[in-house]
Amino acid sequence: MALREIRIDGDEILRKISKPVAVVDEKINMLIDDMLETMYNVGGVGLAAVQIGVLRRIFVMDDSENGDSPIILINPEIISVKGEQEGQEACLSVPGYAGEVLRPKVVDVKYLNRDGIEVQSRFEDRQCVIFHHELDHLDGILYTDRASEVYEMQREEE
Ligand code: NI
């Protein structure tokens, strides 16, 4: 595993469309390990492959308290969404800022896990927000494109 550099807003790769993964092989799994290590290293709750410069439709997320429950999504697709919620989002690629974004409240999705097996899942509330935020990354969209307002974040800890 290796820590990878996180691309920052202004880097044009963040605006590109990521390509589907054809085969979930060893190389993809090594990429996923790097993504997890990089996300946990900075205390993030989600990270898309494009954020470390790889244009593949993969992201990882983990909003558990102890950071020990990673979800790995390859070629994720929305089946259906329900409801809406507005809440604060931030992004490792837009350091120092946060914004209010309107998102669905519940999403039913399908994706491949790291064994290449198709999985169906439902994400609600915070997990639904993270899912949509990360899925947007795969299509070159940042939360700042959708936010009703974006503001500088107060640093609570360093
Ligand atoms: Ni982000």
Tab-separated table of N, CA and C and ligand atoms in Angstrom:
chain	number	residue	atom	x	y	z
A	1	MET	N	0.850	-1.191	0.000
A	1	MET	CA	0.000	0.000	0.000
A	1	MET	C	0.885	1.240	0.000
A	2	ALA	N	0.334	2.304	-0.508
A	2	ALA	CA	1.103	3.537	-0.585
A	2	ALA	C	0.164	4.736	-0.482
A	3	LEU	N	0.667	5.764	0.174
A	3	LEU	CA	-0.075	7.029	0.202
A	3	LEU	C	0.049	7.684	-1.163
A	4	ARG	N	-1.057	8.222	-1.653
A	4	ARG	CA	-1.033	8.877	-2.959
A	4	ARG	C	-1.386	10.346	-2.790
A	5	GLU	N	-0.893	11.135	-3.719
A	5	GLU	CA	-1.162	12.580	-3.666
A	5	GLU	C	-2.613	12.854	-4.048
A	6	ILE	N	-3.281	13.665	-3.255
A	6	ILE	CA	-4.672	14.023	-3.551
A	6	ILE	C	-4.698	15.249	-4.459
A	7	ARG	N	-5.375	15.111	-5.580
A	7	ARG	CA	-5.487	16.214	-6.537
A	7	ARG	C	-6.422	17.300	-5.992
A	8	ILE	N	-6.047	18.531	-6.238
A	8	ILE	CA	-6.763	19.680	-5.681
A	8	ILE	C	-7.512	20.426	-6.788
A	9	ASP	N	-8.668	20.980	-6.415
A	9	ASP	CA	-9.507	21.763	-7.338
A	9	ASP	C	-8.632	22.732	-8.139
A	10	GLY	N	-8.858	22.725	-9.451
A	10	GLY	CA	-8.005	23.493	-10.348
A	10	GLY	C	-7.212	22.538	-11.228
A	11	ASP	N	-6.970	21.329	-10.704
A	11	ASP	CA	-6.346	20.256	-11.496
A	11	ASP	C	-7.408	19.744	-12.470
A	12	GLU	N	-7.096	19.808	-13.746
A	12	GLU	CA	-8.149	19.534	-14.740
A	12	GLU	C	-8.628	18.082	-14.739
A	13	ILE	N	-7.833	17.179	-14.156
A	13	ILE	CA	-8.283	15.777	-14.145
A	13	ILE	C	-9.577	15.619	-13.345
A	14	LEU	N	-9.782	16.488	-12.353
A	14	LEU	CA	-10.997	16.392	-11.525
A	14	LEU	C	-12.265	16.683	-12.321
A	15	ARG	N	-12.102	17.251	-13.513
A	15	ARG	CA	-13.250	17.599	-14.347
A	15	ARG	C	-13.509	16.566	-15.442
A	16	LYS	N	-12.724	15.494	-15.435
A	16	LYS	CA	-12.889	14.485	-16.479
A	16	LYS	C	-13.834	13.362	-16.032
A	17	ILE	N	-14.382	12.672	-17.023
A	17	ILE	CA	-15.294	11.552	-16.748
A	17	ILE	C	-14.457	10.277	-16.572
A	18	SER	N	-14.669	9.585	-15.482
A	18	SER	CA	-13.946	8.341	-15.235
A	18	SER	C	-14.550	7.196	-16.046
A	19	LYS	N	-13.696	6.251	-16.415
A	19	LYS	CA	-14.138	5.121	-17.253
A	19	LYS	C	-14.458	3.906	-16.398
A	20	PRO	N	-15.439	3.108	-16.848
A	20	PRO	CA	-15.775	1.892	-16.091
A	20	PRO	C	-14.577	0.943	-15.989
A	21	VAL	N	-14.577	0.179	-14.922
A	21	VAL	CA	-13.571	-0.861	-14.728
A	21	VAL	C	-14.040	-2.096	-15.490
A	22	ALA	N	-13.187	-2.621	-16.373
A	22	ALA	CA	-13.572	-3.795	-17.173
A	22	ALA	C	-13.408	-5.080	-16.368
A	23	VAL	N	-12.275	-5.207	-15.691
A	23	VAL	CA	-11.994	-6.425	-14.913
A	23	VAL	C	-11.464	-6.019	-13.548
A	24	VAL	N	-12.058	-6.577	-12.503
A	24	VAL	CA	-11.576	-6.281	-11.153
A	24	VAL	C	-10.433	-7.256	-10.847
A	25	ASP	N	-9.228	-6.806	-11.104
A	25	ASP	CA	-8.069	-7.693	-10.951
A	25	ASP	C	-7.164	-7.217	-9.810
A	26	GLU	N	-6.019	-7.820	-9.735
A	26	GLU	CA	-5.046	-7.500	-8.684
A	26	GLU	C	-4.646	-6.025	-8.708
A	27	LYS	N	-4.479	-5.494	-9.925
A	27	LYS	CA	-4.059	-4.107	-10.067
A	27	LYS	C	-5.113	-3.145	-9.507
A	28	ILE	N	-6.370	-3.448	-9.796
A	28	ILE	CA	-7.469	-2.636	-9.259
A	28	ILE	C	-7.481	-2.736	-7.732
A	29	ASN	N	-7.252	-3.922	-7.209
A	29	ASN	CA	-7.255	-4.084	-5.758
A	29	ASN	C	-6.080	-3.357	-5.093
A	30	MET	N	-4.958	-3.277	-5.789
A	30	MET	CA	-3.837	-2.491	-5.245
A	30	MET	C	-4.180	-1.000	-5.228
A	31	LEU	N	-4.866	-0.566	-6.291
A	31	LEU	CA	-5.324	0.827	-6.342
A	31	LEU	C	-6.279	1.112	-5.172
A	32	ILE	N	-7.198	0.183	-4.931
A	32	ILE	CA	-8.169	0.354	-3.846
A	32	ILE	C	-7.455	0.445	-2.492
A	33	ASP	N	-6.444	-0.388	-2.286
A	33	ASP	CA	-5.680	-0.312	-1.029
A	33	ASP	C	-5.024	1.060	-0.866
A	34	ASP	N	-4.487	1.583	-1.945
A	34	ASP	CA	-3.885	2.924	-1.886
A	34	ASP	C	-4.941	3.985	-1.576
A	35	MET	N	-6.124	3.824	-2.179
A	35	MET	CA	-7.197	4.794	-1.933
A	35	MET	C	-7.613	4.776	-0.468
A	36	LEU	N	-7.760	3.574	0.093
A	36	LEU	CA	-8.162	3.469	1.501
A	36	LEU	C	-7.092	4.076	2.407
A	37	GLU	N	-5.847	3.739	2.149
A	37	GLU	CA	-4.771	4.267	2.990
A	37	GLU	C	-4.737	5.797	2.914
A	38	THR	N	-4.902	6.317	1.704
A	38	THR	CA	-4.852	7.771	1.506
A	38	THR	C	-6.035	8.452	2.194
A	39	MET	N	-7.225	7.846	2.073
A	39	MET	CA	-8.422	8.423	2.710
A	39	MET	C	-8.281	8.424	4.232
A	40	TYR	N	-7.902	7.281	4.795
A	40	TYR	CA	-7.786	7.195	6.265
A	40	TYR	C	-6.683	8.099	6.799
A	41	ASN	N	-5.623	8.240	6.026
A	41	ASN	CA	-4.494	9.065	6.454
A	41	ASN	C	-4.900	10.510	6.718
A	42	VAL	N	-5.880	11.001	5.949
A	42	VAL	CA	-6.299	12.394	6.124
A	42	VAL	C	-7.656	12.488	6.823
A	43	GLY	N	-8.152	11.349	7.315
A	43	GLY	CA	-9.404	11.369	8.064
A	43	GLY	C	-10.623	11.650	7.207
A	44	GLY	N	-10.564	11.288	5.936
A	44	GLY	CA	-11.702	11.497	5.047
A	44	GLY	C	-12.753	10.419	5.208
A	45	VAL	N	-13.962	10.682	4.700
A	45	VAL	CA	-15.044	9.687	4.738
A	45	VAL	C	-15.347	9.142	3.349
A	46	GLY	N	-14.673	9.689	2.335
A	46	GLY	CA	-14.867	9.180	0.984
A	46	GLY	C	-13.727	9.633	0.093
A	47	LEU	N	-13.419	8.823	-0.909
A	47	LEU	CA	-12.368	9.198	-1.854
A	47	LEU	C	-12.627	8.483	-3.172
A	48	ALA	N	-12.584	9.238	-4.256
A	48	ALA	CA	-12.761	8.655	-5.592
A	48	ALA	C	-11.394	8.497	-6.251
A	49	ALA	N	-11.296	7.497	-7.143
A	49	ALA	CA	-10.012	7.205	-7.786
A	49	ALA	C	-9.455	8.441	-8.497
A	50	VAL	N	-10.336	9.213	-9.122
A	50	VAL	CA	-9.869	10.403	-9.847
A	50	VAL	C	-9.143	11.371	-8.915
A	51	GLN	N	-9.483	11.354	-7.641
A	51	GLN	CA	-8.831	12.270	-6.701
A	51	GLN	C	-7.363	11.916	-6.471
A	52	ILE	N	-6.982	10.694	-6.816
A	52	ILE	CA	-5.545	10.385	-6.804
A	52	ILE	C	-5.042	10.201	-8.235
A	53	GLY	N	-5.805	10.744	-9.179
A	53	GLY	CA	-5.310	10.839	-10.547
A	53	GLY	C	-5.587	9.635	-11.434
A	54	VAL	N	-6.523	8.773	-11.024
A	54	VAL	CA	-6.835	7.578	-11.815
A	54	VAL	C	-8.291	7.657	-12.292
A	55	LEU	N	-8.476	7.722	-13.602
A	55	LEU	CA	-9.829	7.936	-14.157
A	55	LEU	C	-10.579	6.616	-14.316
A	56	ARG	N	-10.856	5.987	-13.195
A	56	ARG	CA	-11.644	4.753	-13.168
A	56	ARG	C	-12.832	4.942	-12.245
A	57	ARG	N	-13.950	4.254	-12.563
A	57	ARG	CA	-15.171	4.445	-11.783
A	57	ARG	C	-15.124	3.599	-10.503
A	58	ILE	N	-14.367	4.130	-9.560
A	58	ILE	CA	-14.170	3.472	-8.258
A	58	ILE	C	-14.186	4.551	-7.186
A	59	PHE	N	-14.900	4.288	-6.099
A	59	PHE	CA	-14.667	5.115	-4.911
A	59	PHE	C	-14.793	4.281	-3.653
A	60	VAL	N	-14.233	4.820	-2.579
A	60	VAL	CA	-14.318	4.162	-1.277
A	60	VAL	C	-14.992	5.138	-0.320
A	61	MET	N	-15.697	4.594	0.660
A	61	MET	CA	-16.313	5.445	1.669
A	61	MET	C	-16.329	4.729	3.012
A	62	ASP	N	-16.286	5.511	4.082
A	62	ASP	CA	-16.351	4.949	5.427
A	62	ASP	C	-16.701	6.074	6.387
A	63	ASP	N	-17.951	6.081	6.847
A	63	ASP	CA	-18.347	7.128	7.797
A	63	ASP	C	-18.491	6.551	9.209
A	64	SER	N	-17.924	5.372	9.432
A	64	SER	CA	-18.015	4.764	10.768
A	64	SER	C	-17.139	5.538	11.752
A	65	GLU	N	-17.503	5.423	13.025
A	65	GLU	CA	-16.809	6.194	14.051
A	65	GLU	C	-15.318	5.843	14.118
A	66	ASN	N	-15.028	4.572	13.996
A	66	ASN	CA	-13.642	4.120	14.160
A	66	ASN	C	-12.892	3.976	12.840
A	67	GLY	N	-13.574	4.313	11.731
A	67	GLY	CA	-12.897	4.181	10.451
A	67	GLY	C	-12.464	2.755	10.176
A	68	ASP	N	-13.362	1.817	10.486
A	68	ASP	CA	-12.997	0.416	10.293
A	68	ASP	C	-14.037	-0.346	9.455
A	69	SER	N	-14.874	0.419	8.729
A	69	SER	CA	-15.933	-0.227	7.945
A	69	SER	C	-15.955	0.307	6.511
A	70	PRO	N	-14.873	0.070	5.776
A	70	PRO	CA	-14.814	0.609	4.413
A	70	PRO	C	-15.825	-0.052	3.480
A	71	ILE	N	-16.410	0.752	2.609
A	71	ILE	CA	-17.245	0.237	1.530
A	71	ILE	C	-16.529	0.598	0.235
A	72	ILE	N	-16.347	-0.392	-0.613
A	72	ILE	CA	-15.624	-0.197	-1.864
A	72	ILE	C	-16.606	-0.372	-3.008
A	73	LEU	N	-16.726	0.656	-3.845
A	73	LEU	CA	-17.715	0.619	-4.918
A	73	LEU	C	-17.025	0.768	-6.273
A	74	ILE	N	-17.247	-0.216	-7.125
A	74	ILE	CA	-16.685	-0.217	-8.475
A	74	ILE	C	-17.843	-0.166	-9.466
A	75	ASN	N	-17.746	0.704	-10.450
A	75	ASN	CA	-18.821	0.907	-11.442
A	75	ASN	C	-20.181	1.124	-10.783
A	76	PRO	N	-20.271	2.006	-9.802
A	76	PRO	CA	-21.541	2.208	-9.090
A	76	PRO	C	-22.609	2.815	-9.990
A	77	GLU	N	-23.841	2.372	-9.774
A	77	GLU	CA	-24.988	2.925	-10.511
A	77	GLU	C	-26.145	3.137	-9.560
A	78	ILE	N	-26.893	4.206	-9.819
A	78	ILE	CA	-28.095	4.477	-9.046
A	78	ILE	C	-29.245	3.659	-9.616
A	79	ILE	N	-29.960	2.968	-8.742
A	79	ILE	CA	-31.199	2.291	-9.154
A	79	ILE	C	-32.379	3.235	-8.943
A	80	SER	N	-32.460	3.826	-7.758
A	80	SER	CA	-33.521	4.807	-7.498
A	80	SER	C	-33.140	5.694	-6.319
A	81	VAL	N	-33.752	6.858	-6.254
A	81	VAL	CA	-33.534	7.768	-5.128
A	81	VAL	C	-34.882	8.162	-4.541
A	82	LYS	N	-34.831	8.590	-3.266
A	82	LYS	CA	-36.061	8.992	-2.583
A	82	LYS	C	-35.758	10.139	-1.635
A	83	GLY	N	-36.678	11.078	-1.551
A	83	GLY	CA	-36.585	12.137	-0.560
A	83	GLY	C	-35.472	13.129	-0.844
A	84	GLU	N	-35.301	14.074	0.079
A	84	GLU	CA	-34.190	15.005	-0.034
A	84	GLU	C	-33.737	15.466	1.337
A	85	GLN	N	-32.512	15.955	1.380
A	85	GLN	CA	-31.916	16.460	2.609
A	85	GLN	C	-30.888	17.508	2.197
A	86	GLU	N	-30.734	18.520	3.065
A	86	GLU	CA	-29.694	19.512	2.808
A	86	GLU	C	-28.704	19.458	3.956
A	87	GLY	N	-27.428	19.430	3.629
A	87	GLY	CA	-26.433	19.347	4.686
A	87	GLY	C	-25.085	19.832	4.219
A	88	GLN	N	-24.167	19.893	5.192
A	88	GLN	CA	-22.840	20.426	4.901
A	88	GLN	C	-21.948	19.362	4.260
A	89	GLU	N	-21.248	19.770	3.233
A	89	GLU	CA	-20.274	18.890	2.604
A	89	GLU	C	-18.932	19.597	2.500
A	90	ALA	N	-17.912	18.781	2.510
A	90	ALA	CA	-16.566	19.275	2.239
A	90	ALA	C	-15.899	18.229	1.369
A	91	CYS	N	-14.717	18.540	0.874
A	91	CYS	CA	-14.072	17.637	-0.072
A	91	CYS	C	-12.561	17.719	0.105
A	92	LEU	N	-11.914	16.562	0.099
A	92	LEU	CA	-10.457	16.534	0.233
A	92	LEU	C	-9.780	17.282	-0.909
A	93	SER	N	-10.481	17.438	-2.025
A	93	SER	CA	-9.910	18.148	-3.174
A	93	SER	C	-10.210	19.648	-3.148
A	94	VAL	N	-10.978	20.072	-2.137
A	94	VAL	CA	-11.274	21.502	-1.975
A	94	VAL	C	-10.982	21.868	-0.520
A	95	PRO	N	-9.709	21.810	-0.129
A	95	PRO	CA	-9.365	21.962	1.285
A	95	PRO	C	-9.731	23.342	1.829
A	96	GLY	N	-10.236	23.326	3.075
A	96	GLY	CA	-10.488	24.590	3.761
A	96	GLY	C	-11.879	25.159	3.556
A	97	TYR	N	-12.695	24.483	2.743
A	97	TYR	CA	-14.029	25.005	2.448
A	97	TYR	C	-15.103	23.972	2.751
A	98	ALA	N	-16.326	24.461	2.912
A	98	ALA	CA	-17.494	23.599	3.076
A	98	ALA	C	-18.666	24.308	2.425
A	99	GLY	N	-19.740	23.573	2.206
A	99	GLY	CA	-20.910	24.188	1.588
A	99	GLY	C	-22.157	23.380	1.836
A	100	GLU	N	-23.293	24.017	1.626
A	100	GLU	CA	-24.592	23.373	1.833
A	100	GLU	C	-25.088	22.824	0.501
A	101	VAL	N	-25.404	21.540	0.491
A	101	VAL	CA	-25.816	20.886	-0.746
A	101	VAL	C	-27.105	20.097	-0.523
A	102	LEU	N	-27.995	20.181	-1.502
A	102	LEU	CA	-29.240	19.418	-1.474
A	102	LEU	C	-28.995	18.073	-2.152
A	103	ARG	N	-29.334	17.013	-1.451
A	103	ARG	CA	-29.124	15.647	-1.971
A	103	ARG	C	-30.365	14.805	-1.687
A	104	PRO	N	-30.506	13.671	-2.381
A	104	PRO	CA	-31.552	12.725	-1.992
A	104	PRO	C	-31.305	12.195	-0.578
A	105	LYS	N	-32.339	11.641	0.034
A	105	LYS	CA	-32.206	11.116	1.401
A	105	LYS	C	-31.893	9.617	1.408
A	106	VAL	N	-32.393	8.945	0.392
A	106	VAL	CA	-32.191	7.492	0.297
A	106	VAL	C	-31.825	7.161	-1.143
A	107	VAL	N	-30.863	6.258	-1.302
A	107	VAL	CA	-30.524	5.816	-2.655
A	107	VAL	C	-30.340	4.296	-2.659
A	108	ASP	N	-30.936	3.671	-3.655
A	108	ASP	CA	-30.680	2.252	-3.896
A	108	ASP	C	-29.681	2.165	-5.042
A	109	VAL	N	-28.652	1.376	-4.832
A	109	VAL	CA	-27.541	1.355	-5.783
A	109	VAL	C	-27.112	-0.075	-6.079
A	110	LYS	N	-26.380	-0.193	-7.180
A	110	LYS	CA	-25.660	-1.447	-7.411
A	110	LYS	C	-24.242	-1.115	-7.831
A	111	TYR	N	-23.348	-2.020	-7.529
A	111	TYR	CA	-21.941	-1.820	-7.843
A	111	TYR	C	-21.232	-3.165	-7.747
A	112	LEU	N	-19.992	-3.195	-8.181
A	112	LEU	CA	-19.158	-4.375	-7.977
A	112	LEU	C	-18.313	-4.151	-6.729
A	113	ASN	N	-18.171	-5.204	-5.929
A	113	ASN	CA	-17.256	-5.096	-4.795
A	113	ASN	C	-15.845	-5.473	-5.253
A	114	ARG	N	-14.906	-5.516	-4.325
A	114	ARG	CA	-13.522	-5.710	-4.752
A	114	ARG	C	-13.225	-7.139	-5.196
A	115	ASP	N	-14.210	-8.030	-5.031
A	115	ASP	CA	-14.086	-9.375	-5.602
A	115	ASP	C	-14.717	-9.446	-6.988
A	116	GLY	N	-15.248	-8.310	-7.457
A	116	GLY	CA	-15.881	-8.298	-8.771
A	116	GLY	C	-17.308	-8.816	-8.753
A	117	ILE	N	-17.876	-8.970	-7.558
A	117	ILE	CA	-19.239	-9.478	-7.397
A	117	ILE	C	-20.211	-8.303	-7.359
A	118	GLU	N	-21.346	-8.413	-8.083
A	118	GLU	CA	-22.333	-7.333	-8.042
A	118	GLU	C	-23.088	-7.352	-6.713
A	119	VAL	N	-23.192	-6.169	-6.132
A	119	VAL	CA	-23.844	-5.994	-4.844
A	119	VAL	C	-24.929	-4.942	-4.999
A	120	GLN	N	-26.071	-5.147	-4.343
A	120	GLN	CA	-27.083	-4.085	-4.271
A	120	GLN	C	-27.160	-3.611	-2.830
A	121	SER	N	-27.286	-2.301	-2.678
A	121	SER	CA	-27.288	-1.721	-1.341
A	121	SER	C	-28.215	-0.526	-1.288
A	122	ARG	N	-28.618	-0.190	-0.068
A	122	ARG	CA	-29.350	1.058	0.170
A	122	ARG	C	-28.509	1.924	1.088
A	123	PHE	N	-28.318	3.187	0.698
A	123	PHE	CA	-27.622	4.141	1.554
A	123	PHE	C	-28.598	5.240	1.950
A	124	GLU	N	-28.604	5.570	3.240
A	124	GLU	CA	-29.519	6.588	3.747
A	124	GLU	C	-28.739	7.684	4.463
A	125	ASP	N	-29.394	8.842	4.570
A	125	ASP	CA	-28.865	9.946	5.370
A	125	ASP	C	-27.422	10.283	4.969
A	126	ARG	N	-26.516	10.248	5.940
A	126	ARG	CA	-25.129	10.685	5.679
A	126	ARG	C	-24.461	9.820	4.595
A	127	GLN	N	-24.700	8.529	4.654
A	127	GLN	CA	-24.091	7.644	3.650
A	127	GLN	C	-24.608	7.940	2.250
A	128	CYS	N	-25.875	8.361	2.180
A	128	CYS	CA	-26.461	8.720	0.883
A	128	CYS	C	-25.789	9.975	0.331
A	129	VAL	N	-25.477	10.906	1.225
A	129	VAL	CA	-24.766	12.127	0.819
A	129	VAL	C	-23.372	11.777	0.294
A	130	ILE	N	-22.674	10.954	1.056
A	130	ILE	CA	-21.308	10.591	0.642
A	130	ILE	C	-21.350	9.867	-0.707
A	131	PHE	N	-22.312	8.965	-0.850
A	131	PHE	CA	-22.433	8.242	-2.120
A	131	PHE	C	-22.573	9.222	-3.292
A	132	HIS	N	-23.493	10.161	-3.165
A	132	HIS	CA	-23.724	11.093	-4.270
A	132	HIS	C	-22.522	12.004	-4.522
A	133	HIS	N	-21.895	12.440	-3.437
A	133	HIS	CA	-20.708	13.293	-3.561
A	133	HIS	C	-19.610	12.555	-4.338
A	134	GLU	N	-19.382	11.295	-3.977
A	134	GLU	CA	-18.315	10.521	-4.632
A	134	GLU	C	-18.700	10.143	-6.062
A	135	LEU	N	-19.975	9.791	-6.258
A	135	LEU	CA	-20.422	9.460	-7.621
A	135	LEU	C	-20.227	10.666	-8.546
A	136	ASP	N	-20.509	11.849	-8.036
A	136	ASP	CA	-20.277	13.074	-8.814
A	136	ASP	C	-18.824	13.181	-9.267
A	137	HIS	N	-17.882	12.816	-8.372
A	137	HIS	CA	-16.467	12.876	-8.751
A	137	HIS	C	-16.200	12.067	-10.017
A	138	LEU	N	-16.897	10.938	-10.157
A	138	LEU	CA	-16.656	10.063	-11.314
A	138	LEU	C	-17.139	10.722	-12.603
A	139	ASP	N	-17.977	11.746	-12.462
A	139	ASP	CA	-18.487	12.465	-13.633
A	139	ASP	C	-17.925	13.882	-13.723
A	140	GLY	N	-16.847	14.137	-13.007
A	140	GLY	CA	-16.166	15.423	-13.106
A	140	GLY	C	-16.871	16.565	-12.399
A	141	ILE	N	-17.751	16.216	-11.453
A	141	ILE	CA	-18.536	17.239	-10.743
A	141	ILE	C	-18.024	17.369	-9.308
A	142	LEU	N	-17.858	18.604	-8.847
A	142	LEU	CA	-17.489	18.861	-7.451
A	142	LEU	C	-18.717	19.388	-6.715
A	143	TYR	N	-18.739	19.165	-5.400
A	143	TYR	CA	-19.907	19.605	-4.627
A	143	TYR	C	-20.119	21.108	-4.738
A	144	THR	N	-19.017	21.820	-4.989
A	144	THR	CA	-19.115	23.277	-5.090
A	144	THR	C	-19.969	23.690	-6.300
A	145	ASP	N	-20.103	22.780	-7.271
A	145	ASP	CA	-20.973	23.059	-8.424
A	145	ASP	C	-22.440	23.055	-8.013
A	146	ARG	N	-22.749	22.303	-6.964
A	146	ARG	CA	-24.139	22.111	-6.558
A	146	ARG	C	-24.512	22.897	-5.314
A	147	ALA	N	-23.518	23.421	-4.608
A	147	ALA	CA	-23.773	24.032	-3.299
A	147	ALA	C	-24.523	25.346	-3.431
A	148	SER	N	-25.443	25.566	-2.487
A	148	SER	CA	-26.162	26.837	-2.457
A	148	SER	C	-25.229	27.933	-1.960
A	149	GLU	N	-24.303	27.562	-1.089
A	149	GLU	CA	-23.246	28.504	-0.715
A	149	GLU	C	-22.008	27.721	-0.300
A	150	VAL	N	-20.871	28.322	-0.513
A	150	VAL	CA	-19.596	27.705	-0.119
A	150	VAL	C	-18.876	28.697	0.769
A	151	TYR	N	-18.340	28.218	1.890
A	151	TYR	CA	-17.693	29.141	2.827
A	151	TYR	C	-16.411	28.519	3.365
A	152	GLU	N	-15.558	29.370	3.895
A	152	GLU	CA	-14.309	28.882	4.497
A	152	GLU	C	-14.631	28.185	5.802
A	153	MET	N	-13.972	27.057	5.999
A	153	MET	CA	-14.193	26.278	7.196
A	153	MET	C	-13.284	26.759	8.318
A	154	GLN	N	-13.843	26.776	9.533
A	154	GLN	CA	-13.010	27.047	10.710
A	154	GLN	C	-12.278	25.766	11.047
A	155	ARG	N	-11.005	25.845	11.268
A	155	ARG	CA	-10.249	24.659	11.662
A	155	ARG	C	-10.542	24.342	13.121
A	156	GLU	N	-11.027	23.116	13.361
A	156	GLU	CA	-11.338	22.736	14.737
A	156	GLU	C	-10.160	22.033	15.384
A	157	GLU	N	-9.407	21.343	14.570
A	157	GLU	CA	-8.254	20.630	15.115
A	157	GLU	C	-7.181	20.583	14.060
A	158	GLU	N	-6.008	20.368	14.509
A	158	GLU	CA	-4.899	20.275	13.531
A	158	GLU	C	-4.002	19.125	13.886
B	1	NI	NI	-14.920	15.116	-2.741
